[in-house]
Structures are given as C-alpha cells and as structure tokens.
Short mmCIF file of C-alpha atoms in Angstrom, two decimals:
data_model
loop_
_atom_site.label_atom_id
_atom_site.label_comp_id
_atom_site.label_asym_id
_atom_site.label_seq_id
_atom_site.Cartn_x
_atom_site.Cartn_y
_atom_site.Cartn_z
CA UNK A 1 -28.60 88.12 8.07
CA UNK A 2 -32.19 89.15 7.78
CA UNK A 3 -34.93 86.58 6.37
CA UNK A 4 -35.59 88.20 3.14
CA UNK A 5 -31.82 87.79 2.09
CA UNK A 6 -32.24 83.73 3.69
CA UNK A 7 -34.98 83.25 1.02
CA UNK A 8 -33.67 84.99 -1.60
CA UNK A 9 -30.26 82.62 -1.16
CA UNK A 10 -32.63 79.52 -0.91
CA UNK A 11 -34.31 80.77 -4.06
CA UNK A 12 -31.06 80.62 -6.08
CA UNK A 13 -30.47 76.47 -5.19
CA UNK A 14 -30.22 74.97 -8.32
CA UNK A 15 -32.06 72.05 -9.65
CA UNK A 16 -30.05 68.44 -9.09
CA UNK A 17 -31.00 65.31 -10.80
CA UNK A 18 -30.72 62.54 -8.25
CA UNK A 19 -28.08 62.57 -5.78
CA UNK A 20 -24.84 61.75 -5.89
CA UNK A 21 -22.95 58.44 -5.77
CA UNK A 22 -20.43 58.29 -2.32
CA UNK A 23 -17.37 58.27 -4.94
CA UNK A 24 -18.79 61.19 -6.92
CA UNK A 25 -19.69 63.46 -3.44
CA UNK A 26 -16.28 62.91 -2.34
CA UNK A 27 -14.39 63.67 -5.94
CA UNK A 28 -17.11 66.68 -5.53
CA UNK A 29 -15.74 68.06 -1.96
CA UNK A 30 -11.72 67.23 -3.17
CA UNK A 31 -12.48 69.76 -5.94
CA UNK A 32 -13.57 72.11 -4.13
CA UNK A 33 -10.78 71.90 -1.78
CA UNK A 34 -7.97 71.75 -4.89
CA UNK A 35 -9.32 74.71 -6.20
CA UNK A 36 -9.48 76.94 -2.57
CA UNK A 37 -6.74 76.02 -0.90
CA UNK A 38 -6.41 79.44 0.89
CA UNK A 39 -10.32 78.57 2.12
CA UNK A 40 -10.75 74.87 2.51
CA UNK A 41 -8.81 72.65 4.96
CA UNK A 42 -9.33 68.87 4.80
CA UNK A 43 -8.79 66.80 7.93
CA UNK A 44 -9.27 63.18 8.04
CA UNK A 45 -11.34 62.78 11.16
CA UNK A 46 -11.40 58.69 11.15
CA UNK A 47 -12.34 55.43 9.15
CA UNK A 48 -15.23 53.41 8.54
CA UNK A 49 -16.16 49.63 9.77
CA UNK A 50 -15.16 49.26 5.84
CA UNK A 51 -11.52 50.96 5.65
CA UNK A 52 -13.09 54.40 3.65
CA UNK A 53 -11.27 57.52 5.14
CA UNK A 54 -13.61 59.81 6.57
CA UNK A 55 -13.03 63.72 6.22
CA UNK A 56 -13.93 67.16 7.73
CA UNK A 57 -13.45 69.73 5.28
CA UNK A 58 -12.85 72.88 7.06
CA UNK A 59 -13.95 76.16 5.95
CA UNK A 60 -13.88 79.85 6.81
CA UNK A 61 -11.85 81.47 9.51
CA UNK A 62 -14.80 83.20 11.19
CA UNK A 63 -15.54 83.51 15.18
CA UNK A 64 -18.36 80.73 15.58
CA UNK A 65 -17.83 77.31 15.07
CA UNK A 66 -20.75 75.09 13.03
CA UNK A 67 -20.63 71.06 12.82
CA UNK A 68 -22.70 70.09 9.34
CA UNK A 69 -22.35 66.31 8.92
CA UNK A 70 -23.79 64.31 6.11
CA UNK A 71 -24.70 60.69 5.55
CA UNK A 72 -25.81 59.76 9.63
CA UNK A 73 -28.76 57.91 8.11
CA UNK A 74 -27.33 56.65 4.96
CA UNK A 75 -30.66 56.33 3.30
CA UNK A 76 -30.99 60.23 3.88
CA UNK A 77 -28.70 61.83 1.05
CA UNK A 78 -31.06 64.76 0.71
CA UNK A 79 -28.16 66.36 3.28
CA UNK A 80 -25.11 65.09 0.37
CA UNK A 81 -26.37 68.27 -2.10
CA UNK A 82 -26.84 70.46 1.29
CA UNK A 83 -23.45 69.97 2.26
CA UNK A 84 -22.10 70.72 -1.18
CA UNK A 85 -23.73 74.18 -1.86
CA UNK A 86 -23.55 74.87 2.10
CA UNK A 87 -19.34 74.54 0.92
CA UNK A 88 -19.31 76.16 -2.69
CA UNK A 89 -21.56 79.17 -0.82
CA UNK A 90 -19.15 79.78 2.35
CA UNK A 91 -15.85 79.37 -0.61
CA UNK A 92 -17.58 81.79 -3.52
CA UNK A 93 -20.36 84.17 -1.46
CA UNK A 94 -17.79 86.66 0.58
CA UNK A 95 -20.47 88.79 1.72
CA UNK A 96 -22.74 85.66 3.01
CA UNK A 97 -19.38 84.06 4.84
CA UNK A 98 -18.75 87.20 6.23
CA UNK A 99 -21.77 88.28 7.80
CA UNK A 100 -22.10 84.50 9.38
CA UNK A 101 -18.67 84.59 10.43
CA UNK A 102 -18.15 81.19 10.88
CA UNK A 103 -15.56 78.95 10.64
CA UNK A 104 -17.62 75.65 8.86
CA UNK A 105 -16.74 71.88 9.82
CA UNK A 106 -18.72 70.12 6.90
CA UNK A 107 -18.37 66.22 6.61
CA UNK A 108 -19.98 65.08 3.42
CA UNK A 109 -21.41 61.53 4.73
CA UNK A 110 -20.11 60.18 7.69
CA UNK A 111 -21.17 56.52 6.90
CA UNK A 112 -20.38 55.78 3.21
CA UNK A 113 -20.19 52.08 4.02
CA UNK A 114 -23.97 52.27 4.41
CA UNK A 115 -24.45 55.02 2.04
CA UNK A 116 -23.18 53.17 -0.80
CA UNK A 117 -26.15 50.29 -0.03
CA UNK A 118 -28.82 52.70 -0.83
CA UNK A 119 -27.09 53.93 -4.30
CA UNK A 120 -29.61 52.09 -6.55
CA UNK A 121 -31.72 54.27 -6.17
CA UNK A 122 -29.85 57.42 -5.94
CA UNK A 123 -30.11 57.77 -9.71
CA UNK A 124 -34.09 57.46 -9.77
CA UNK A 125 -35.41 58.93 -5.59
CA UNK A 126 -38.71 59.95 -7.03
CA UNK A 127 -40.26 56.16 -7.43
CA UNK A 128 -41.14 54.87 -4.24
CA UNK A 129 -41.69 51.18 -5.23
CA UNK A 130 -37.71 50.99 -6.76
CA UNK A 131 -36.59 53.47 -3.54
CA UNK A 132 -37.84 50.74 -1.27
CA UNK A 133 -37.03 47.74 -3.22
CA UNK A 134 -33.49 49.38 -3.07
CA UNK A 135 -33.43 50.47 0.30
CA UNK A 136 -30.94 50.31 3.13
CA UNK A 137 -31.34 51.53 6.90
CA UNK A 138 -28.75 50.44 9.24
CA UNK A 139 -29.64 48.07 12.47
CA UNK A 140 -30.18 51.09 15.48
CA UNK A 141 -26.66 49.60 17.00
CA UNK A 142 -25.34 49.98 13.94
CA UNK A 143 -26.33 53.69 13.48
CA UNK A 144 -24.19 56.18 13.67
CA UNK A 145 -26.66 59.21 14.77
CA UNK A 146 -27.83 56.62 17.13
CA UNK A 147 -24.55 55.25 18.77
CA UNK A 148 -23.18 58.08 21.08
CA UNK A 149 -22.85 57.50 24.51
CA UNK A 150 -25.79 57.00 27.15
CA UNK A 151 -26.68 55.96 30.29
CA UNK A 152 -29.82 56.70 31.73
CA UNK A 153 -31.55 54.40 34.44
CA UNK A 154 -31.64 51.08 33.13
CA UNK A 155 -30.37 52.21 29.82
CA UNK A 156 -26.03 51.78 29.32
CA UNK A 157 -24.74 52.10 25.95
CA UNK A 158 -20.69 52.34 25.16
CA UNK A 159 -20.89 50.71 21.69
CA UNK A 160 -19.34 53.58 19.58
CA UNK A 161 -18.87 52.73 16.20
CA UNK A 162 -15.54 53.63 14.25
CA UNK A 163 -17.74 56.82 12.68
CA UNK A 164 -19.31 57.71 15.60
CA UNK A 165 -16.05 58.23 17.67
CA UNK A 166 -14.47 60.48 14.50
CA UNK A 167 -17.88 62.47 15.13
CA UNK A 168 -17.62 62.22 18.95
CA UNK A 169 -13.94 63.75 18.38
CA UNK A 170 -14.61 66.16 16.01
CA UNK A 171 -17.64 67.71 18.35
CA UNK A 172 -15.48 67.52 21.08
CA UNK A 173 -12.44 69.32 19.19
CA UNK A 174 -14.14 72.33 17.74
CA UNK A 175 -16.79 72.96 20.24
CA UNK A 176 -19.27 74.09 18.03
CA UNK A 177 -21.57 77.05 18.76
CA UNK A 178 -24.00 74.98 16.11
CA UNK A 179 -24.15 71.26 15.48
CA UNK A 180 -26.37 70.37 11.96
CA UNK A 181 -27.28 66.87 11.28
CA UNK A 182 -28.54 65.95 8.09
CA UNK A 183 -31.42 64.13 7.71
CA UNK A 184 -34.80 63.52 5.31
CA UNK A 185 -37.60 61.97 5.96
CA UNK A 186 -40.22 60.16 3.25
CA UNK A 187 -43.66 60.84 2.28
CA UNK A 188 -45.39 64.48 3.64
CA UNK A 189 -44.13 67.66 4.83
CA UNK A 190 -41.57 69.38 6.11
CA UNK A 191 -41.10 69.30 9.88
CA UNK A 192 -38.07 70.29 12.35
CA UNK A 193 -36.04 69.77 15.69
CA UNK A 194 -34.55 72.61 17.51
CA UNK A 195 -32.41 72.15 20.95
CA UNK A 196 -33.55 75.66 22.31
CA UNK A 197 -36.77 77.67 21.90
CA UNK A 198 -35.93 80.94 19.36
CA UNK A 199 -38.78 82.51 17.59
CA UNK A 200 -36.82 84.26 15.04
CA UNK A 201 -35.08 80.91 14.23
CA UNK A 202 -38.47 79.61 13.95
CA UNK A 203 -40.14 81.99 11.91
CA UNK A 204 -37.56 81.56 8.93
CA UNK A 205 -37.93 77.80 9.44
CA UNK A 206 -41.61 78.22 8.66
CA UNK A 207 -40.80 81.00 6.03
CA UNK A 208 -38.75 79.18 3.63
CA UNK A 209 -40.97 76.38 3.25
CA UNK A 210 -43.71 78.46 2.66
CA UNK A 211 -41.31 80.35 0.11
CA UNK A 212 -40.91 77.65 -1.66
CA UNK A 213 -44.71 76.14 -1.87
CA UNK A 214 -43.98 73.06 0.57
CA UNK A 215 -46.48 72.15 3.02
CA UNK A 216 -45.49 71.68 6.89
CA UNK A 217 -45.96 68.41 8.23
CA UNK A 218 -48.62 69.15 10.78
CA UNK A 219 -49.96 65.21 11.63
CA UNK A 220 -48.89 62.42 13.35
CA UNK A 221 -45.78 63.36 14.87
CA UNK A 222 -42.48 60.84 14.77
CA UNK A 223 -43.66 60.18 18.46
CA UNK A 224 -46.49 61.00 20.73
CA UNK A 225 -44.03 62.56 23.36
CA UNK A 226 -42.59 65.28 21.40
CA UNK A 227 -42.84 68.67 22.59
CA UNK A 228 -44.24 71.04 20.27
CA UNK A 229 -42.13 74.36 20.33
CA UNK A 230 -45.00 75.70 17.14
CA UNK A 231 -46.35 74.19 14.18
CA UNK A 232 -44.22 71.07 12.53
CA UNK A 233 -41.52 72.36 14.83
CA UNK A 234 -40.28 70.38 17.78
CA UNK A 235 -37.99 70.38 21.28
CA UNK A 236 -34.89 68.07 21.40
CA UNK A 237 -36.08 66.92 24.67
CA UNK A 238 -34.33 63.89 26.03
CA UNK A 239 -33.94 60.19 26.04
CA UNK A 240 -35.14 60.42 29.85
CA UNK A 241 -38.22 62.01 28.06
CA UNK A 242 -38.97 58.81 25.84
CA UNK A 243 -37.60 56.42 28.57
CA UNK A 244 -40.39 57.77 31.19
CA UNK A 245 -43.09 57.69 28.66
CA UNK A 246 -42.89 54.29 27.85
CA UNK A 247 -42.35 53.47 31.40
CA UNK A 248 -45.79 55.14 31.89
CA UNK A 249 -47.45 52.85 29.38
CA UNK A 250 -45.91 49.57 30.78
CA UNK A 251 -43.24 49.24 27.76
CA UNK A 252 -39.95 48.61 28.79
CA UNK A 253 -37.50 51.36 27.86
CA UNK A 254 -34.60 49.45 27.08
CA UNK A 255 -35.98 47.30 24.52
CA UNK A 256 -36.23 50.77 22.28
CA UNK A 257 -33.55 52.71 23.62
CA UNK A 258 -29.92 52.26 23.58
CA UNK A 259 -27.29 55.06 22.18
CA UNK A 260 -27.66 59.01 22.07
CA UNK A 261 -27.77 61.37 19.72
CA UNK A 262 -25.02 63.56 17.79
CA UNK A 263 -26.98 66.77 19.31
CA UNK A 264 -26.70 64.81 23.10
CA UNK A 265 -23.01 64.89 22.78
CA UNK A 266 -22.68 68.72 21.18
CA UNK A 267 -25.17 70.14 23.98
CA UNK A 268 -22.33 69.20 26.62
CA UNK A 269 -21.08 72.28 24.80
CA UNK A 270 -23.07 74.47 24.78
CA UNK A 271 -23.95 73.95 20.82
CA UNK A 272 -27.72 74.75 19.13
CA UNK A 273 -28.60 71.65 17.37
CA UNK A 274 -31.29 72.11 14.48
CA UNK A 275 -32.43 69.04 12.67
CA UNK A 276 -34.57 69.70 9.34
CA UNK A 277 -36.86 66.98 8.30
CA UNK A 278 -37.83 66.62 4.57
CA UNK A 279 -40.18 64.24 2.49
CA UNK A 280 -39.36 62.84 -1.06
CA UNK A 281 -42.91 62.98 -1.82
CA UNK A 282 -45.65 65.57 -0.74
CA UNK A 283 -49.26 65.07 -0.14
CA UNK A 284 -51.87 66.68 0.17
CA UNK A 285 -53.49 65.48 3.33
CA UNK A 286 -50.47 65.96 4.96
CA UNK A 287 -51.01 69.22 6.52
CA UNK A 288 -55.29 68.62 6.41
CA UNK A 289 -56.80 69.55 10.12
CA UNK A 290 -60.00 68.80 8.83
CA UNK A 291 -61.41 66.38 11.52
CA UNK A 292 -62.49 63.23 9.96
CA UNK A 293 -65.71 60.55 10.90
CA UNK A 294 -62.87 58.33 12.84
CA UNK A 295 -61.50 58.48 16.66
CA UNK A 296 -57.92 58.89 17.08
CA UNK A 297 -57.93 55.83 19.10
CA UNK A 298 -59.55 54.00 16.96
CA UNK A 299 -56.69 55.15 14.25
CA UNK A 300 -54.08 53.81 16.38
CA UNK A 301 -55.70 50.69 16.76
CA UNK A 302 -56.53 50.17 13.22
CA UNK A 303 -53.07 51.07 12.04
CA UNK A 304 -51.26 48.79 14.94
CA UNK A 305 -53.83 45.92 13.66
CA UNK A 306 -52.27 46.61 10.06
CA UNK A 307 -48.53 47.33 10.86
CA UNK A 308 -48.66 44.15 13.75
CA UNK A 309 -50.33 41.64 10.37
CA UNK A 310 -47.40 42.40 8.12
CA UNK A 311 -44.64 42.52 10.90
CA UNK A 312 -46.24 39.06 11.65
CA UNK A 313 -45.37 37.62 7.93
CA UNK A 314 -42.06 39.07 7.91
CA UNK A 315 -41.14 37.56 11.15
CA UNK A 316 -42.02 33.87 9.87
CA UNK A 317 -40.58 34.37 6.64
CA UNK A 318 -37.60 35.46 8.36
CA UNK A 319 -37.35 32.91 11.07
CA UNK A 320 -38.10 29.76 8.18
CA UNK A 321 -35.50 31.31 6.21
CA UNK A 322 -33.29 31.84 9.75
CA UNK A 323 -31.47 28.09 10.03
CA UNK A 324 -30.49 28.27 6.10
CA UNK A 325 -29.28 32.02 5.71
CA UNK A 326 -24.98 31.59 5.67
CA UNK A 327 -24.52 34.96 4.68
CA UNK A 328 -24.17 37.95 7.49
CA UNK A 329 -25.23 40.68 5.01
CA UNK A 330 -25.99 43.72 6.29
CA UNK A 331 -29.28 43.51 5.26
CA UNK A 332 -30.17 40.27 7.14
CA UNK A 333 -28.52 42.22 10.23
CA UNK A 334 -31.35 45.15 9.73
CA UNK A 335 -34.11 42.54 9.16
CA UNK A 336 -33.08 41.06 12.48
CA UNK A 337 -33.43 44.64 14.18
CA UNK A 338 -36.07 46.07 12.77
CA UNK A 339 -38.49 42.87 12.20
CA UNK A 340 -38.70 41.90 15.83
CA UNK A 341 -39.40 45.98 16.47
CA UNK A 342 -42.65 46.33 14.54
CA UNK A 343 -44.31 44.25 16.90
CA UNK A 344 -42.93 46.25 19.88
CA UNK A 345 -44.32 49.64 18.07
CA UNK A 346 -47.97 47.93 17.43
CA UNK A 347 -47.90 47.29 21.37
CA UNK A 348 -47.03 50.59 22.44
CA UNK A 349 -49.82 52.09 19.46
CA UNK A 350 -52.41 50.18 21.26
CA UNK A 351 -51.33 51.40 24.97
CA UNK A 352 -51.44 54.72 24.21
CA UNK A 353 -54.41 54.48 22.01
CA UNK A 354 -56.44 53.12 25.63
CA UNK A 355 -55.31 56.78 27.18
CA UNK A 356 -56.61 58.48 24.15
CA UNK A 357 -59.64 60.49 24.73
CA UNK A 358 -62.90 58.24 22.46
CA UNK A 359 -64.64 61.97 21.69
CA UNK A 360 -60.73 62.86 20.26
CA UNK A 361 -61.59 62.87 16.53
CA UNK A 362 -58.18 62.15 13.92
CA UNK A 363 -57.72 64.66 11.20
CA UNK A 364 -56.80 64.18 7.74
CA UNK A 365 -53.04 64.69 8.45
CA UNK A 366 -53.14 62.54 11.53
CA UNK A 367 -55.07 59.73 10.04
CA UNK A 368 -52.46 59.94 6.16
CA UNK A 369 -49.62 59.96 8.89
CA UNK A 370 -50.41 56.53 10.13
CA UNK A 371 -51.38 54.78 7.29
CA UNK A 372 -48.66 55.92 5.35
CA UNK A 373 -46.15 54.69 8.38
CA UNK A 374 -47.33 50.97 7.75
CA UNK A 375 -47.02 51.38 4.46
CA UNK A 376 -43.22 52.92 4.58
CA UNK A 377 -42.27 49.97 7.02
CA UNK A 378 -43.65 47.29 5.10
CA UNK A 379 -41.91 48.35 2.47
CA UNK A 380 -38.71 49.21 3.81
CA UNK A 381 -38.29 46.09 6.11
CA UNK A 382 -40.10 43.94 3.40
CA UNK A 383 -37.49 45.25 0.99
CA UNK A 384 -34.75 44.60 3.19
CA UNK A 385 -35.13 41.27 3.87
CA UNK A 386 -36.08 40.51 0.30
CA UNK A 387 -32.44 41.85 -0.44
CA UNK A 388 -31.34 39.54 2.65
CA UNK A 389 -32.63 36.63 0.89
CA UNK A 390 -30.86 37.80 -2.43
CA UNK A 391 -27.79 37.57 -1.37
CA UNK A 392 -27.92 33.72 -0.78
CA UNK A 393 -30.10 33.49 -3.89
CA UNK A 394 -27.50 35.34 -5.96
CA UNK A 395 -24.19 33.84 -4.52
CA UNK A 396 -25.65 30.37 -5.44
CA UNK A 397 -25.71 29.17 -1.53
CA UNK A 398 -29.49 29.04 -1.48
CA UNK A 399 -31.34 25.39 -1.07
CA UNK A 400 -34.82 24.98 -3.02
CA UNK A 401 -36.98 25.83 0.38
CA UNK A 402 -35.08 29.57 0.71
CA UNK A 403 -35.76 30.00 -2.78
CA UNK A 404 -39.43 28.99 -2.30
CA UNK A 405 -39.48 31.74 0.50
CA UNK A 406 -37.95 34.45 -1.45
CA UNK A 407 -40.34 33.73 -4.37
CA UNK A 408 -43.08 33.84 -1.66
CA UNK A 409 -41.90 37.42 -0.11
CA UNK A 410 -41.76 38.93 -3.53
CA UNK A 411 -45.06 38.43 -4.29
CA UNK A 412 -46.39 39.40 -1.32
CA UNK A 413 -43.90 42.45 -1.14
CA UNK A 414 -45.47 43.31 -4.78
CA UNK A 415 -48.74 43.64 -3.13
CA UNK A 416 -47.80 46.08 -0.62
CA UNK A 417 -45.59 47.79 -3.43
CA UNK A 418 -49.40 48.61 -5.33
CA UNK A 419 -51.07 49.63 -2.47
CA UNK A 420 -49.48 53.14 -2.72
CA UNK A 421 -50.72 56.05 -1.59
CA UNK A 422 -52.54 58.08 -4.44
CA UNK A 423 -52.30 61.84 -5.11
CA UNK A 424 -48.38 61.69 -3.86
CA UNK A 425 -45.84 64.11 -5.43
CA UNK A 426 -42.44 63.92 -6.25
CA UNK A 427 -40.80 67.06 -4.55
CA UNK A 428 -37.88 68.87 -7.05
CA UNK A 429 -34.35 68.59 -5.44
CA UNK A 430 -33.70 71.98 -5.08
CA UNK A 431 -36.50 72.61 -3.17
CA UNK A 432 -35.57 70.07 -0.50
CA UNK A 433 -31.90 71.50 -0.26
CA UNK A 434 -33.36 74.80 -0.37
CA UNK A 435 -35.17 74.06 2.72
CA UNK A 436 -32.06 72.10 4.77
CA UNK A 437 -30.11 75.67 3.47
CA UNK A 438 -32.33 78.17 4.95
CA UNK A 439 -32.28 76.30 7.82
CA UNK A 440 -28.30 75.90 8.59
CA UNK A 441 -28.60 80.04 7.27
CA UNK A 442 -31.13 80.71 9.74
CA UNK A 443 -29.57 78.99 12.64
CA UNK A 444 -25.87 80.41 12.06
CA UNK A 445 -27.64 83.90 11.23
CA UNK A 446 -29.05 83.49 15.29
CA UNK A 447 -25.59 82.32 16.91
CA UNK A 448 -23.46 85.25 14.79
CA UNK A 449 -25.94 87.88 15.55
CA UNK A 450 -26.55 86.51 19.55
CA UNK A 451 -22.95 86.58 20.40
CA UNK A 452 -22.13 86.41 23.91
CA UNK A 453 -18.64 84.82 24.46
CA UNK A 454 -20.46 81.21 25.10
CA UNK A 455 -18.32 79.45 22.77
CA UNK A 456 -15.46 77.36 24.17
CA UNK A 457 -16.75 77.63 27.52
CA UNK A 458 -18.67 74.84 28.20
CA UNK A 459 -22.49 73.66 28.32
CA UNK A 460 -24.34 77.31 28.69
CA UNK A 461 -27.02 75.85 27.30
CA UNK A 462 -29.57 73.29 28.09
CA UNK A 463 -27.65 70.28 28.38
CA UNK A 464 -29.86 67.05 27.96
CA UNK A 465 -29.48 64.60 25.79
CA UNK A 466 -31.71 65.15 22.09
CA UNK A 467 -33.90 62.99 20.42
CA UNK A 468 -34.04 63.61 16.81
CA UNK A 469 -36.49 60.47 15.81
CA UNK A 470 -39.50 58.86 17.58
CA UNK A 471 -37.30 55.51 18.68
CA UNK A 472 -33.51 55.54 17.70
CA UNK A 473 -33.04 53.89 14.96
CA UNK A 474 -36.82 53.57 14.32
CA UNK A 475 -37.86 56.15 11.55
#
C-alpha cells in the first residue's frame, strides 16, 4: 500500500463527537460482529479485577498477524474510535484488507474497569479544567501496559494483573508479526515509538500528520534517554536503558521501574511494535526551535522548583487526610502512587539538569514542554485526590477536619485549574484517529510488503524489552 492511498484513507475518517462510553464501544464492536459473521470472530480472551468479560474480536483471514488493543491507559480513549474504524475498514474495504493481508486481533479496551472512571469527561475531552477534574490514571502496579513481566538487575516484577495475563496470552497465541498499543497523550504534538528503525514506516508517520495540518511534537521528550530514530519519532529501547540512566545520575532504578511493556512481551516474537502518541490540544510552541534567553538547565531547575512546590502540598494534604480516609477508592490508591513520585521526578530534573551543558540554550518547544508537564500533573494528581477525598465526602463518612481539607484542595486546585496555558487548541477527533490509522496502515503496509517467513518462528527481531513512556506508569 503506497502512502498516497494511506492519506487518502486517513482523509476519509469521519468526524466523532466525544468518545464513547465502555458500554456503548462494546454494543459498537457486537454489531459489527452480528452483522459479519463470515468476517468477525469474537473470543473472550479474560476478565477484569471487576468481573467485565474482555474480548478479541478477530478479523480477516490474511497471512500476517496484527495485535491492536485499546483502553491500556484508560484515560487514553483516543485508541476506542481507532479500533472501531480500524474494524468497520478491514469488514467493508475488500481491496484495503486484501492488500494488507492480515488477519486483525483488535481488543476494544482492555481495562474497562478503569476506563469507565474517566467517562465524565468522555462526553466533553476538549476542556481541560473538567478533563482533569474528571480524570483517572491507574497506580503504575495497577497498569496494565505497565504490568508484564520483568526482571532486570535489581528490578523483579511477577504482578500480572487479570488483563494483563488475557494480553500476555493473546500475544503469546497469535504471534503477531505487529503488536499496536493505543495510546494519547495531552497538550502538543504528535510524536511516536517504533521497535525497529524503517524509513519508509517513518516517512508516512511524518506524512499523515503533516496531511492533516498537525504539528510534530519536537520538545521535551517523555524522557531524556530516548533515542531519537528522526524528528518526534523514537526507539523502543529498553528498561535496561532507563534503569542504567538513572543509575548514572545516583537515582535508584527500582523506585521508578517495576513491570514491562506490552511491546517487551510481543518482541520475544519477533513482532514490530509502533506506538502513536497524540495531544487533545495543540500549541503552537510546541514544535518552536527558536532558542529562547533561558539555559536548559536552568529550565529543568525552574520547572523541578515548580513541580517539587505543588507535589509538596499534595503530599500534606494527603498525609493529614491519610489516618481519616476509610474508603480504598481507586483514586486514593493513584494519589498514593503518583504523589510520593513527583518528588522523585523533581530529583532526577535537577541531576540531570547539573550534566546539562550552561551555554545549552532551551527552545520554545523545550521550554512549553516543561511547563506544561507541571501543569498536567498538578492537575491530574490534584484532581485525583480531590476525587479521593469525594468519596468520603459523598458517602457521608467524612469528619469536619477531612472536609476542611477537601474545601482547602479545591481552592487551591482552582488556582492551578486558571493558570492554563493560553493559545491551546482543541484538536477535531478525526484528525487524531486519522493519525493512530495511518499509522497501524503504515506499519501493516511494511510487514505485508517485507514478507520473509519470520512469523511464527520466534524473536527475528530485536528482542529487548520497550519502553513506551518516560517512567512506567509516569506520563
């Protein structure tokens, strides 16, 4: 499949209004599978910590096998409307399923439990204040792109969740020649991970953006380690890579590193992993290399002082509020991860910012890339424990002094909510699935066109674990 017929396909995604609700995705799929029966096979690959079944929903009979699965980050549903037309494409475009020829294992969301947290804002994405005040992100242990397997020097991790294993096993039973996991970022461009280094790959992943007016995200990167394989796109290296470079700075490893990644376990065989990042909101500074009047050190340190002062107040609201919280929402169990973590990302900022070069100058897009960050935890975490609080505040179990601490959270929480970042832009739907589409296109265009026999026997290619975020769980 050449690139111009990849962007004329991502051309024709049409326009969505929200995304959908977990109930409505899977009534969505179960259509879809009613209607083809001759096309689509549905498998229940496992259940959730919750009881929901979870499902494959096989498609095609072609020669390569592809892994698409939904819903890893359930605060990512960008992927739900990818996974839908990636389906309705392979059952009603004949000539795009054929020249593919793959045989498509799509699962919808793989965590609806957590999925379902985040639906109040589903309806309305587009307003950051209500997106965080809404907002859900599972504890990294409770992850499930996040909770495969790994051992690696002091590192040991066996903790599989219930999802993970039904993704473990479904990896492990169709071998996949390509392994997709869906994610989305936040707030700038559009940026990429890619297990193997393949310049035509690459140029369509920089094509369709560009087709479709988005900017790359060319600034901070998730994590100073990354290896850039070209412009906003980047090597699945492994968790050895992250685990020596915080070594080197005098962090210890195992205080940010636990499980693998999907992509660790489907490299064992031999699968191309391709992760496509994408932003609710663009920006113009985003992709800006012009240098600005302030030292990249200097930006790390000013944006660890920042991040470090608000991680501060959310750890003592959380620890006063600690001895008289009685319920074990899963919102108090993310505050308890993630809280505690800011600080350890501050530390690290300012390490590596004392190895920075002081004549390095920060551009635009590096210096909107780290504000922004402290302003997307603070949010986030700040909403989350606000919600934490909530949940003793609405089941009537909270005394007068957790009251007085919720009260004091939301107003401080509806500072950081008006400290926004100005010129942001709501990005259109289709736009955002169009890019995940290309993508998956492009990737399953290489493997059908590159066909040499590797599938089914084993890990041909480069076989080390992935890293698809700067710190599991972290982004």
């Amino acid at each position: 499949m050449d690139q111009r017929t990849i962007l004329r396909l991502v051309a024709e995604v049409p326009e969505h209004e929200g995304f959908p609700l977990v109930d409505d995705l899977h009534a969505r799929f179960d259509a879809l599978a009613a209607a083809h029966p001759e096309q689509v096979t549905v498998t229940r690959i496992g259940t959730s910590r919750l009881g929901e079944p979870l499902h494959s929903y096989r498609i095609g009979s072609g020669s390569h096998a592809a892994v698409v699965v939904g819903g890893v980050h359930p605060n990512e549903p960008i992927g739900s409307w990818t996974a839908l037309h990636l389906a309705e494409t392979m059952v009603g475009d004949e000539a795009t399923a054929r020249a593919l020829d793959t045989t498509w294992h799509i699962v919808p969301t793989i965590d609806p439990d957590g999925m379902r947290l985040n639906e109040a804002w589903f309806r309305d994405p587009f307003d950051r204040a209500w997106y965080a005040r809404h907002f859900y992100r599972p504890a990294p242990d409770s992850q499930v792109e996040w909770t495969f397997p790994n051992s690696y020097r002091s590192v040991y991790f066996d903790q599989v969740l219930p999802e993970t294993l039904a993704f473990m096993r479904l990896i492990d039973d169709t071998r996949p020649d390509l392994l997709v996991s869906l994610h989305n970022g936040e707030m700038g461009g559009v940026y990429y991970y890619l297990s193997e280094d393949l310049p035509d790959v690459i140029d369509t992943l920089h094509a369709v953006p560009a087709s479709l007016g988005l900017p790359l995200d060319t600034g901070e990167p998730e994590s100073p380690y990354l290896r850039e394989l070209a412009p906003a796109v980047f090597a699945m290296d492994g968790i050895e890579t992250a685990y020596d470079y915080l070594e080197g700075l005098g962090v210890d490893p195992g205080e940010h590193i636990h499980g693998a990644s999907s992509a660790a376990w489907a490299m064992r065989h031999g699968a191309l992993c391709m992760v496509a990042e994408l932003p609710f909101w663009s920006h113009p500074d985003a992709d800006d290399q012009t240098p600005t009047s302030e030292s990249y050190a200097d930006l790390l340190r000013r944006c660890a002082d920042d991040l470090g002062a608000s991680g501060a107040e959310l750890q003592e609201i959380l620890d006063d509020a600690s001895p008289m919280l009685t319920i074990e929402s899963p919102f108090l169990e993310g505050s308890r991860a993630f809280i505690p973590m800011i600080a350890g990302m501050t530390d690290t900022d300012r390490a590596r910012a004392d190895r920075e070069p002081a004549d390095r100058t920060a551009t635009v897009a590096e210096r909107f890339g780290c504000e922004d960050l402290v302003r997307c935890f603070r949010l986030r975490y700040g909403g989350m424990l606000l919600r934490a609080l909530e949940a003793e505040t609405t089941a009537g179990t909270a005394p007068a002094p957790l009251r007085r601490l919720r009260d004091r959270l939301a107003e401080r929480y509806a500072t950081w909510q008006a400290d926004e970042a100005t010129g942001a832009e709501p990005i259109p739907i289709s736009k955002l699935v169009g890019v995940q589409f290309g993508a998956i296109l492009a990737c399953a265009s290489h493997v059908a066109e590159g066909d040499d026999g590797r599938h089914g026997a084993g890990p041909t290619r480069a076989s080390r674990p992935s890293l698809a975020t700067s710190v599991p769980g972290g982004a």
